[in-house]
Amino acid sequence: MIDVKNLTKRFGPKLAVDDLSFAVKKGEVLGFLGPNGAGKSTTMRMVTGFSPVSTGQIEICGISMIDDPQTAKRKIGYLPESAPLYNDMTVTSFLNWIAKMRGLSGSTRKEAVAKVIETCFLEQVARQSIDTLSKGYRHRTCLAQSLIHDPEVLILDEPTDGLDPNQKHEVRKLIKELGKEKAVLFSTHILEEVEAACTRAVIVDQGKIVADGTPSELKDQGNGSLYDLFHKVTTTDAQAAAA
Amino acid sequence: MKTALTIYQRELTAYFTQPTAYAIIVIYLLLSMGLTFTFGGFFRVGDANLAYPHFYWNPWLFMLLAPAIGMGLWSDEQRTGTIELLGTLPTSTWSAIVGKYLAAATVCLVAIALTFPLWISVNDLGDPDNLTIFSGYLGSFLVCCTFLAITMLVSAFTRDQVVCLIVSVAICVLMVMIGFDTVVIELTKILPEGGVEPFIAFGVWDHFNSLMRGAFRFQDFVWFASIIVASLFGTSAILTARRS
């Protein structure tokens, strides 16, 4: 459902994403791992159609994001990294607005909003203004907006960042559940998350895929520890500075 | 274009659920009425005409207030990151620009429309040419829209509202001041030969004055429309460039 081929992104002379190719099928949850600055968010911004690609192909459910972005964007639900929201709105009015933008109307919209409020446990704050929400609720409101149109493809940029352990657990459970029916791509730098939620994971470093496999395969590559593998295949800031 | 309407509704609601729109409208009304009845000499002139007592002050007020209305249009989206949300919804940048611009223009229209008691009063006190008054209102609205379009263009460049406010006010002040001979003379001294003409063409008075006096000239509409359209296209180009 997500098909990325030879994706490259340059910022001036800097190569942020270097000839990246991967695919996510329906029923798959692909974890995107890597140190900060590895190109995870840049890749996701290109896959969601926010940021233009330098070269390469992106197809969402067979629709090219480069040639027909508006149709391709309909298929995607996206949670950006910082969970941005319009602070002047209430949770319900914000979700209603997103649903409208997604082309839902009438009773379908009402049901969709009610459903995501339930899925993301937002009942308590539904009428509250977004600028009064705690970080956990903000994050879940943004997650709710990505689910509102029941997309076939879900792209989540650090969906558990800033959540407390209980919330992290709930979100992972939710991702796993959603992954049965959808194609999910999510980024994280929490290694335990890979085993908890992913069916497959790739490790990205300096814009390239340096490891790819199921969580257990990756563990084997690292002699039983994901941490060891991660440390072996990625560049630390000190190494990058020395190079 | 349906999404442009949805964006318009959201932006307009945002203006009126926050104090922004109210503050700007109230300040506009206080200042414009204050100027009309003091320096404008509304009663002293004894003429049922709004041109010099009232409309004359609008460019002076809008050069400060239009940037205040429009300063958050894109800078706030960029600061909070909601631009990423907007950019991944199935809508075009152009719909977002049009929706946001029209919302800001609506705030300005409401402000101008609320001076209607003045229009009623002159009709009660005398026998004005209502078409001229309408033309004055239209001119005021177009000046405000022009300043708004420029503010929108500036707001695409920066994520800082204050920077946007200062830069747009500076541009709008220049557009107002360039109509005065003393300013032109000073500019001629600084700029190389022929350098001052583009600035003069940029001045707002030539086009506003004719509308204020009730003359509908095609060239003025072209001038207003071209600055507005060019600014909106510029906004689109800047936003696209900043994403990559």
GROMACS .gro file of C-alpha atoms in nm:
model
  487
    1MET     CA    1   0.000   0.000   0.000
    2ILE     CA    2   0.294   0.230   0.062
    3ASP     CA    3   0.552   0.193  -0.213
    4VAL     CA    4   0.861   0.407  -0.194
    5LYS     CA    5   1.131   0.371  -0.459
    6ASN     CA    6   1.470   0.539  -0.471
    7LEU     CA    7   1.356   0.832  -0.262
    8THR     CA    8   1.611   1.109  -0.232
    9LYS     CA    9   1.596   1.445  -0.061
   10ARG     CA   10   1.857   1.715  -0.073
   11PHE     CA   11   1.867   2.029   0.137
   12GLY     CA   12   2.122   2.229  -0.057
   13PRO     CA   13   2.441   2.025  -0.055
   14LYS     CA   14   2.320   1.806   0.232
   15LEU     CA   15   2.173   1.470   0.146
   16ALA     CA   16   1.897   1.410   0.402
   17VAL     CA   17   1.744   1.099   0.244
   18ASP     CA   18   1.967   0.889   0.023
   19ASP     CA   19   1.806   0.653  -0.229
   20LEU     CA   20   1.560   0.500   0.016
   21SER     CA   21   1.325   0.220  -0.095
   22PHE     CA   22   1.070   0.031   0.112
   23ALA     CA   23   0.716  -0.101   0.096
   24VAL     CA   24   0.443  -0.149   0.355
   25LYS     CA   25   0.161  -0.392   0.277
   26LYS     CA   26  -0.187  -0.410   0.423
   27GLY     CA   27  -0.178  -0.572   0.765
   28GLU     CA   28   0.180  -0.465   0.823
   29VAL     CA   29   0.317  -0.229   1.088
   30LEU     CA   30   0.655  -0.101   0.981
   31GLY     CA   31   0.869   0.058   1.251
   32PHE     CA   32   1.104   0.329   1.133
   33LEU     CA   33   1.401   0.342   1.365
   34GLY     CA   34   1.704   0.561   1.370
   35PRO     CA   35   1.895   0.825   1.559
   36ASN     CA   36   1.776   1.186   1.561
   37GLY     CA   37   1.847   1.350   1.229
   38ALA     CA   38   1.860   1.021   1.039
   39GLY     CA   39   1.596   1.137   0.791
   40LYS     CA   40   1.290   0.968   0.940
   41SER     CA   41   1.070   1.276   0.961
   42THR     CA   42   1.191   1.405   0.624
   43THR     CA   43   1.094   1.073   0.466
   44MET     CA   44   0.753   1.081   0.630
   45ARG     CA   45   0.695   1.439   0.519
   46MET     CA   46   0.763   1.333   0.162
   47VAL     CA   47   0.546   1.021   0.184
   48THR     CA   48   0.255   1.228   0.317
   49GLY     CA   49   0.298   1.479   0.035
   50PHE     CA   50   0.391   1.773   0.257
   51SER     CA   51   0.744   1.810   0.134
   52PRO     CA   52   0.841   1.769  -0.235
   53VAL     CA   53   1.084   1.492  -0.326
   54SER     CA   54   1.418   1.561  -0.492
   55THR     CA   55   1.402   1.235  -0.690
   56GLY     CA   56   1.220   0.904  -0.651
   57GLN     CA   57   0.871   0.759  -0.656
   58ILE     CA   58   0.602   0.737  -0.389
   59GLU     CA   59   0.283   0.541  -0.442
   60ILE     CA   60  -0.003   0.521  -0.191
   61CYS     CA   61  -0.252   0.243  -0.276
   62GLY     CA   62  -0.124   0.258  -0.633
   63ILE     CA   63  -0.171   0.636  -0.661
   64SER     CA   64   0.137   0.845  -0.721
   65MET     CA   65   0.191   1.111  -0.454
   66ILE     CA   66   0.394   1.310  -0.705
   67ASP     CA   67   0.146   1.311  -0.994
   68ASP     CA   68  -0.184   1.314  -0.807
   69PRO     CA   69  -0.118   1.435  -0.452
   70GLN     CA   70  -0.478   1.531  -0.370
   71THR     CA   71  -0.615   1.181  -0.436
   72ALA     CA   72  -0.319   1.012  -0.268
   73LYS     CA   73  -0.356   1.233   0.043
   74ARG     CA   74  -0.713   1.109   0.091
   75LYS     CA   75  -0.578   0.761   0.158
   76ILE     CA   76  -0.345   0.872   0.437
   77GLY     CA   77  -0.389   0.956   0.801
   78TYR     CA   78  -0.089   1.146   0.936
   79LEU     CA   79   0.029   1.235   1.284
   80PRO     CA   80   0.309   1.495   1.252
   81GLU     CA   81   0.599   1.488   1.494
   82SER     CA   82   0.502   1.771   1.727
   83ALA     CA   83   0.127   1.694   1.718
   84PRO     CA   84   0.033   2.039   1.590
   85LEU     CA   85  -0.321   2.161   1.661
   86TYR     CA   86  -0.523   2.480   1.627
   87ASN     CA   87  -0.518   2.609   1.983
   88ASP     CA   88  -0.818   2.835   1.939
   89MET     CA   89  -1.057   2.544   1.880
   90THR     CA   90  -1.217   2.289   2.108
   91VAL     CA   91  -1.134   1.920   2.062
   92THR     CA   92  -1.473   1.847   1.906
   93SER     CA   93  -1.477   2.149   1.675
   94PHE     CA   94  -1.124   2.068   1.561
   95LEU     CA   95  -1.213   1.706   1.481
   96ASN     CA   96  -1.528   1.824   1.307
   97TRP     CA   97  -1.325   2.062   1.097
   98ILE     CA   98  -1.075   1.793   0.996
   99ALA     CA   99  -1.365   1.562   0.906
  100LYS     CA  100  -1.513   1.838   0.689
  101MET     CA  101  -1.178   1.893   0.520
  102ARG     CA  102  -1.165   1.519   0.459
  103GLY     CA  103  -1.497   1.543   0.279
  104LEU     CA  104  -1.719   1.383   0.545
  105SER     CA  105  -2.060   1.537   0.597
  106GLY     CA  106  -2.387   1.499   0.786
  107SER     CA  107  -2.438   1.194   1.004
  108THR     CA  108  -2.124   1.022   0.866
  109ARG     CA  109  -1.919   1.307   1.007
  110LYS     CA  110  -2.094   1.298   1.343
  111GLU     CA  111  -2.035   0.925   1.373
  112ALA     CA  112  -1.672   0.953   1.264
  113VAL     CA  113  -1.602   1.222   1.524
  114ALA     CA  114  -1.779   1.028   1.799
  115LYS     CA  115  -1.587   0.715   1.706
  116VAL     CA  116  -1.238   0.867   1.719
  117ILE     CA  117  -1.321   1.046   2.045
  118GLU     CA  118  -1.397   0.704   2.189
  119THR     CA  119  -1.099   0.528   2.028
  120CYS     CA  120  -0.853   0.787   2.155
  121PHE     CA  121  -1.015   0.828   2.500
  122LEU     CA  122  -1.099   1.195   2.453
  123GLU     CA  123  -1.449   1.194   2.610
  124GLN     CA  124  -1.335   1.393   2.915
  125VAL     CA  125  -1.188   1.679   2.715
  126ALA     CA  126  -1.418   1.676   2.411
  127ARG     CA  127  -1.559   2.020   2.486
  128GLN     CA  128  -1.238   2.167   2.620
  129SER     CA  129  -1.033   2.427   2.436
  130ILE     CA  130  -0.718   2.273   2.286
  131ASP     CA  131  -0.480   2.525   2.445
  132THR     CA  132  -0.580   2.398   2.792
  133LEU     CA  133  -0.496   2.032   2.716
  134SER     CA  134  -0.208   1.841   2.867
  135LYS     CA  135   0.058   1.699   2.636
  136GLY     CA  136  -0.092   1.351   2.642
  137TYR     CA  137  -0.434   1.477   2.541
  138ARG     CA  138  -0.288   1.700   2.270
  139HIS     CA  139  -0.108   1.403   2.126
  140ARG     CA  140  -0.417   1.187   2.130
  141THR     CA  141  -0.628   1.463   1.973
  142CYS     CA  142  -0.381   1.477   1.688
  143LEU     CA  143  -0.384   1.098   1.663
  144ALA     CA  144  -0.764   1.114   1.651
  145GLN     CA  145  -0.756   1.354   1.356
  146SER     CA  146  -0.536   1.109   1.166
  147LEU     CA  147  -0.791   0.830   1.213
  148ILE     CA  148  -1.106   1.026   1.143
  149HIS     CA  149  -1.156   0.922   0.780
  150ASP     CA  150  -1.064   0.559   0.851
  151PRO     CA  151  -0.762   0.576   0.617
  152GLU     CA  152  -0.605   0.275   0.449
  153VAL     CA  153  -0.258   0.407   0.525
  154LEU     CA  154  -0.150   0.545   0.860
  155ILE     CA  155   0.172   0.739   0.903
  156LEU     CA  156   0.268   0.829   1.258
  157ASP     CA  157   0.576   1.033   1.343
  158GLU     CA  158   0.679   0.939   1.698
  159PRO     CA  159   0.327   0.861   1.815
  160THR     CA  160   0.432   0.780   2.173
  161ASP     CA  161   0.662   1.075   2.227
  162GLY     CA  162   0.583   1.261   2.548
  163LEU     CA  163   0.323   1.016   2.673
  164ASP     CA  164   0.327   0.855   3.016
  165PRO     CA  165   0.388   0.477   3.040
  166ASN     CA  166   0.016   0.395   3.053
  167GLN     CA  167  -0.061   0.610   2.753
  168LYS     CA  168   0.236   0.462   2.566
  169HIS     CA  169   0.098   0.117   2.629
  170GLU     CA  170  -0.248   0.218   2.505
  171VAL     CA  171  -0.114   0.379   2.189
  172ARG     CA  172   0.103   0.077   2.107
  173LYS     CA  173  -0.196  -0.149   2.156
  174LEU     CA  174  -0.398   0.077   1.929
  175ILE     CA  175  -0.130   0.077   1.658
  176LYS     CA  176  -0.111  -0.301   1.668
  177GLU     CA  177  -0.489  -0.323   1.644
  178LEU     CA  178  -0.509  -0.076   1.356
  179GLY     CA  179  -0.225  -0.255   1.179
  180LYS     CA  180  -0.444  -0.558   1.116
  181GLU     CA  181  -0.662  -0.369   0.869
  182LYS     CA  182  -0.429  -0.096   0.747
  183ALA     CA  183  -0.075  -0.030   0.637
  184VAL     CA  184   0.100   0.150   0.923
  185LEU     CA  185   0.434   0.329   0.909
  186PHE     CA  186   0.555   0.474   1.236
  187SER     CA  187   0.880   0.621   1.353
  188THR     CA  188   1.029   0.591   1.696
  189HIS     CA  189   1.359   0.583   1.874
  190ILE     CA  190   1.231   0.368   2.155
  191LEU     CA  191   1.362   0.021   2.075
  192GLU     CA  192   1.118  -0.170   2.296
  193GLU     CA  193   0.836  -0.026   2.086
  194VAL     CA  194   0.955  -0.231   1.790
  195GLU     CA  195   0.884  -0.558   1.965
  196ALA     CA  196   0.564  -0.429   2.119
  197ALA     CA  197   0.397  -0.303   1.802
  198CYS     CA  198   0.580  -0.378   1.476
  199THR     CA  199   0.555  -0.667   1.236
  200ARG     CA  200   0.869  -0.540   1.062
  201ALA     CA  201   1.126  -0.270   1.125
  202VAL     CA  202   1.396  -0.084   0.938
  203ILE     CA  203   1.682   0.110   1.086
  204VAL     CA  204   1.770   0.430   0.905
  205ASP     CA  205   2.099   0.610   0.942
  206GLN     CA  206   2.217   0.916   0.751
  207GLY     CA  207   1.932   0.879   0.505
  208LYS     CA  208   1.999   0.512   0.423
  209ILE     CA  209   1.839   0.186   0.537
  210VAL     CA  210   2.105  -0.003   0.731
  211ALA     CA  211   1.896  -0.291   0.867
  212ASP     CA  212   1.564  -0.445   0.771
  213GLY     CA  213   1.367  -0.738   0.910
  214THR     CA  214   1.111  -0.866   1.158
  215PRO     CA  215   1.183  -0.776   1.521
  216SER     CA  216   1.315  -1.125   1.589
  217GLU     CA  217   1.539  -1.123   1.280
  218LEU     CA  218   1.683  -0.790   1.385
  219LYS     CA  219   1.743  -0.923   1.734
  220ASP     CA  220   1.934  -1.216   1.587
  221GLN     CA  221   2.148  -0.980   1.382
  222GLY     CA  222   2.238  -0.800   1.703
  223ASN     CA  223   2.312  -1.127   1.885
  224GLY     CA  224   1.995  -1.113   2.089
  225SER     CA  225   1.982  -0.741   2.154
  226LEU     CA  226   1.819  -0.473   1.943
  227TYR     CA  227   2.023  -0.214   2.127
  228ASP     CA  228   2.351  -0.374   2.018
  229LEU     CA  229   2.238  -0.385   1.657
  230PHE     CA  230   2.123  -0.025   1.669
  231HIS     CA  231   2.452   0.085   1.816
  232LYS     CA  232   2.650  -0.115   1.559
  233VAL     CA  233   2.473   0.010   1.246
  234THR     CA  234   2.407   0.375   1.329
  235THR     CA  235   2.644   0.668   1.349
  236THR     CA  236   2.667   0.852   1.678
  237ASP     CA  237   2.685   1.231   1.684
  238ALA     CA  238   3.049   1.211   1.786
  239GLN     CA  239   3.133   0.988   1.488
  240ALA     CA  240   2.938   1.216   1.255
  241ALA     CA  241   3.131   1.517   1.385
  242ALA     CA  242   3.464   1.341   1.338
  243ALA     CA  243   3.383   1.232   0.983
  244MET     CA  244  -1.273   2.489  -0.373
  245LYS     CA  245  -1.513   2.341  -0.118
  246THR     CA  246  -1.217   2.307   0.116
  247ALA     CA  247  -1.143   2.678   0.068
  248LEU     CA  248  -1.484   2.749   0.217
  249THR     CA  249  -1.415   2.513   0.510
  250ILE     CA  250  -1.083   2.688   0.572
  251TYR     CA  251  -1.254   3.027   0.545
  252GLN     CA  252  -1.510   2.929   0.809
  253ARG     CA  253  -1.241   2.806   1.046
  254GLU     CA  254  -1.030   3.118   1.010
  255LEU     CA  255  -1.324   3.349   1.054
  256THR     CA  256  -1.438   3.162   1.365
  257ALA     CA  257  -1.083   3.183   1.498
  258TYR     CA  258  -1.084   3.563   1.455
  259PHE     CA  259  -1.407   3.597   1.648
  260THR     CA  260  -1.347   3.338   1.922
  261GLN     CA  261  -1.025   3.517   2.013
  262PRO     CA  262  -1.004   3.885   2.109
  263THR     CA  263  -0.812   3.974   1.789
  264ALA     CA  264  -1.100   4.078   1.566
  265TYR     CA  265  -1.284   4.263   1.843
  266ALA     CA  266  -0.976   4.458   1.946
  267ILE     CA  267  -0.901   4.561   1.591
  268ILE     CA  268  -1.260   4.654   1.507
  269VAL     CA  269  -1.310   4.856   1.826
  270ILE     CA  270  -0.981   5.041   1.783
  271TYR     CA  271  -1.060   5.111   1.420
  272LEU     CA  272  -1.403   5.250   1.507
  273LEU     CA  273  -1.272   5.466   1.791
  274LEU     CA  274  -0.987   5.610   1.586
  275SER     CA  275  -1.179   5.659   1.266
  276MET     CA  276  -1.470   5.829   1.442
  277GLY     CA  277  -1.233   6.034   1.655
  278LEU     CA  278  -1.049   6.157   1.347
  279THR     CA  279  -1.372   6.224   1.156
  280PHE     CA  280  -1.509   6.450   1.427
  281THR     CA  281  -1.182   6.627   1.519
  282PHE     CA  282  -0.924   6.671   1.241
  283GLY     CA  283  -1.175   6.566   0.979
  284GLY     CA  284  -1.400   6.854   1.081
  285PHE     CA  285  -1.719   6.662   1.010
  286PHE     CA  286  -1.943   6.936   1.152
  287ARG     CA  287  -1.719   7.233   1.077
  288VAL     CA  288  -1.712   7.162   0.705
  289GLY     CA  289  -2.091   7.154   0.702
  290ASP     CA  290  -2.099   6.939   0.392
  291ALA     CA  291  -2.289   6.610   0.366
  292ASN     CA  292  -1.984   6.444   0.221
  293LEU     CA  293  -1.767   6.177   0.380
  294ALA     CA  294  -1.459   6.200   0.157
  295TYR     CA  295  -1.226   6.429   0.353
  296PRO     CA  296  -1.387   6.413   0.697
  297HIS     CA  297  -1.394   6.030   0.704
  298PHE     CA  298  -1.253   5.825   0.414
  299TYR     CA  299  -0.932   6.026   0.399
  300TRP     CA  300  -0.821   5.871   0.732
  301ASN     CA  301  -0.872   5.510   0.628
  302PRO     CA  302  -0.535   5.449   0.456
  303TRP     CA  303  -0.363   5.596   0.764
  304LEU     CA  304  -0.549   5.358   0.995
  305PHE     CA  305  -0.530   5.052   0.772
  306MET     CA  306  -0.155   5.084   0.724
  307LEU     CA  307  -0.133   4.992   1.094
  308LEU     CA  308  -0.443   4.778   1.143
  309ALA     CA  309  -0.441   4.557   0.831
  310PRO     CA  310  -0.100   4.410   0.926
  311ALA     CA  311  -0.243   4.344   1.273
  312ILE     CA  312  -0.530   4.149   1.119
  313GLY     CA  313  -0.310   3.950   0.881
  314MET     CA  314   0.015   3.902   1.075
  315GLY     CA  315  -0.075   3.554   1.200
  316LEU     CA  316  -0.211   3.418   0.873
  317TRP     CA  317   0.089   3.204   0.781
  318SER     CA  318   0.349   3.288   1.045
  319ASP     CA  319   0.136   3.128   1.315
  320GLU     CA  320   0.076   2.816   1.103
  321GLN     CA  321   0.451   2.786   1.058
  322ARG     CA  322   0.534   2.848   1.423
  323THR     CA  323   0.287   2.594   1.562
  324GLY     CA  324   0.347   2.342   1.282
  325THR     CA  325  -0.021   2.327   1.182
  326ILE     CA  326   0.098   2.404   0.830
  327GLU     CA  327   0.207   2.040   0.819
  328LEU     CA  328  -0.147   1.936   0.907
  329LEU     CA  329  -0.292   2.165   0.645
  330GLY     CA  330  -0.036   2.054   0.387
  331THR     CA  331  -0.126   1.687   0.423
  332LEU     CA  332  -0.502   1.733   0.402
  333PRO     CA  333  -0.652   1.674   0.058
  334THR     CA  334  -0.657   2.041  -0.039
  335SER     CA  335  -0.436   2.270  -0.242
  336THR     CA  336  -0.215   2.548  -0.109
  337TRP     CA  337  -0.421   2.780  -0.322
  338SER     CA  338  -0.749   2.689  -0.144
  339ALA     CA  339  -0.583   2.759   0.189
  340ILE     CA  340  -0.452   3.096   0.068
  341VAL     CA  341  -0.791   3.201  -0.068
  342GLY     CA  342  -0.979   3.080   0.241
  343LYS     CA  343  -0.747   3.257   0.482
  344TYR     CA  344  -0.730   3.575   0.280
  345LEU     CA  345  -1.106   3.603   0.250
  346ALA     CA  346  -1.146   3.549   0.625
  347ALA     CA  347  -0.909   3.837   0.698
  348ALA     CA  348  -1.085   4.051   0.436
  349THR     CA  349  -1.417   3.975   0.606
  350VAL     CA  350  -1.286   4.110   0.938
  351CYS     CA  351  -1.188   4.429   0.759
  352LEU     CA  352  -1.525   4.444   0.584
  353VAL     CA  353  -1.704   4.415   0.919
  354ALA     CA  354  -1.493   4.698   1.061
  355ILE     CA  355  -1.568   4.926   0.768
  356ALA     CA  356  -1.937   4.832   0.761
  357LEU     CA  357  -1.976   4.924   1.127
  358THR     CA  358  -1.921   5.290   1.044
  359PHE     CA  359  -2.269   5.282   0.883
  360PRO     CA  360  -2.425   5.524   1.139
  361LEU     CA  361  -2.214   5.791   0.973
  362TRP     CA  362  -2.375   5.717   0.638
  363ILE     CA  363  -2.719   5.730   0.793
  364SER     CA  364  -2.634   6.057   0.969
  365VAL     CA  365  -2.523   6.240   0.656
  366ASN     CA  366  -2.843   6.130   0.483
  367ASP     CA  367  -3.039   6.262   0.775
  368LEU     CA  368  -2.850   6.590   0.795
  369GLY     CA  369  -2.820   6.668   0.427
  370ASP     CA  370  -2.852   6.535   0.078
  371PRO     CA  371  -2.528   6.352  -0.008
  372ASP     CA  372  -2.440   6.169  -0.326
  373ASN     CA  373  -2.478   5.812  -0.204
  374LEU     CA  374  -2.296   5.665  -0.500
  375THR     CA  375  -1.990   5.872  -0.408
  376ILE     CA  376  -2.015   5.748  -0.051
  377PHE     CA  377  -2.039   5.389  -0.175
  378SER     CA  378  -1.736   5.450  -0.390
  379GLY     CA  379  -1.550   5.582  -0.085
  380TYR     CA  380  -1.638   5.271   0.109
  381LEU     CA  381  -1.529   5.052  -0.182
  382GLY     CA  382  -1.199   5.239  -0.204
  383SER     CA  383  -1.140   5.200   0.170
  384PHE     CA  384  -1.210   4.828   0.148
  385LEU     CA  385  -0.976   4.786  -0.150
  386VAL     CA  386  -0.696   4.973   0.031
  387CYS     CA  387  -0.741   4.746   0.333
  388CYS     CA  388  -0.745   4.435   0.110
  389THR     CA  389  -0.427   4.549  -0.061
  390PHE     CA  390  -0.250   4.595   0.272
  391LEU     CA  391  -0.382   4.257   0.385
  392ALA     CA  392  -0.249   4.082   0.076
  393ILE     CA  393   0.094   4.234   0.137
  394THR     CA  394   0.081   4.128   0.502
  395MET     CA  395  -0.010   3.776   0.394
  396LEU     CA  396   0.290   3.765   0.162
  397VAL     CA  397   0.519   3.882   0.442
  398SER     CA  398   0.370   3.629   0.685
  399ALA     CA  399   0.465   3.347   0.448
  400PHE     CA  400   0.831   3.443   0.495
  401THR     CA  401   0.850   3.425   0.872
  402ARG     CA  402   0.728   3.221   1.164
  403ASP     CA  403   0.744   3.526   1.388
  404GLN     CA  404   0.428   3.737   1.406
  405VAL     CA  405   0.611   4.042   1.541
  406VAL     CA  406   0.859   4.042   1.255
  407CYS     CA  407   0.569   4.007   1.013
  408LEU     CA  408   0.386   4.298   1.178
  409ILE     CA  409   0.686   4.530   1.166
  410VAL     CA  410   0.784   4.451   0.808
  411SER     CA  411   0.428   4.475   0.674
  412VAL     CA  412   0.361   4.800   0.859
  413ALA     CA  413   0.683   4.941   0.711
  414ILE     CA  414   0.572   4.849   0.357
  415CYS     CA  415   0.220   4.985   0.408
  416VAL     CA  416   0.351   5.309   0.563
  417LEU     CA  417   0.574   5.354   0.261
  418MET     CA  418   0.275   5.304   0.030
  419VAL     CA  419   0.085   5.573   0.217
  420MET     CA  420   0.371   5.820   0.262
  421ILE     CA  421   0.498   5.806  -0.094
  422GLY     CA  422   0.199   6.012  -0.202
  423PHE     CA  423   0.342   6.323  -0.035
  424ASP     CA  424   0.574   6.557  -0.220
  425THR     CA  425   0.812   6.606   0.070
  426VAL     CA  426   0.872   6.233   0.086
  427VAL     CA  427   0.925   6.213  -0.290
  428ILE     CA  428   1.177   6.497  -0.276
  429GLU     CA  429   1.372   6.329   0.002
  430LEU     CA  430   1.366   5.995  -0.182
  431THR     CA  431   1.492   6.155  -0.504
  432LYS     CA  432   1.797   6.273  -0.310
  433ILE     CA  433   1.880   5.922  -0.187
  434LEU     CA  434   1.789   5.710  -0.487
  435PRO     CA  435   1.966   5.706  -0.824
  436GLU     CA  436   1.798   5.867  -1.122
  437GLY     CA  437   1.478   5.687  -1.222
  438GLY     CA  438   1.482   5.493  -0.896
  439VAL     CA  439   1.198   5.689  -0.744
  440GLU     CA  440   0.934   5.616  -1.012
  441PRO     CA  441   0.870   5.254  -0.908
  442PHE     CA  442   0.807   5.379  -0.554
  443ILE     CA  443   0.563   5.642  -0.673
  444ALA     CA  444   0.374   5.383  -0.876
  445PHE     CA  445   0.351   5.187  -0.552
  446GLY     CA  446   0.171   5.474  -0.374
  447VAL     CA  447  -0.186   5.426  -0.266
  448TRP     CA  448  -0.326   5.783  -0.281
  449ASP     CA  449  -0.350   5.824  -0.654
  450HIS     CA  450  -0.585   5.526  -0.672
  451PHE     CA  451  -0.765   5.581  -0.346
  452ASN     CA  452  -0.834   5.951  -0.403
  453SER     CA  453  -1.029   5.897  -0.721
  454LEU     CA  454  -1.252   5.637  -0.556
  455MET     CA  455  -1.289   5.857  -0.249
  456ARG     CA  456  -1.418   6.137  -0.469
  457GLY     CA  457  -1.655   5.900  -0.646
  458ALA     CA  458  -1.468   5.840  -0.971
  459PHE     CA  459  -1.463   5.479  -1.088
  460ARG     CA  460  -1.152   5.453  -1.300
  461PHE     CA  461  -1.064   5.120  -1.458
  462GLN     CA  462  -0.693   5.175  -1.399
  463ASP     CA  463  -0.746   5.194  -1.022
  464PHE     CA  464  -0.920   4.858  -1.011
  465VAL     CA  465  -0.639   4.711  -1.218
  466TRP     CA  466  -0.385   4.857  -0.975
  467PHE     CA  467  -0.559   4.717  -0.665
  468ALA     CA  468  -0.629   4.380  -0.828
  469SER     CA  469  -0.276   4.338  -0.959
  470ILE     CA  470  -0.113   4.407  -0.621
  471ILE     CA  471  -0.355   4.170  -0.446
  472VAL     CA  472  -0.321   3.890  -0.702
  473ALA     CA  473   0.056   3.929  -0.722
  474SER     CA  474   0.083   3.909  -0.342
  475LEU     CA  475  -0.132   3.596  -0.329
  476PHE     CA  476   0.072   3.428  -0.604
  477GLY     CA  477   0.386   3.534  -0.418
  478THR     CA  478   0.249   3.377  -0.100
  479SER     CA  479   0.188   3.051  -0.284
  480ALA     CA  480   0.540   3.053  -0.429
  481ILE     CA  481   0.702   3.127  -0.092
  482LEU     CA  482   0.502   2.859   0.090
  483THR     CA  483   0.593   2.601  -0.173
  484ALA     CA  484   0.959   2.701  -0.159
  485ARG     CA  485   0.968   2.684   0.221
  486ARG     CA  486   0.836   2.329   0.224
  487SER     CA  487   1.127   2.195   0.026
   0.00000   0.00000   0.00000
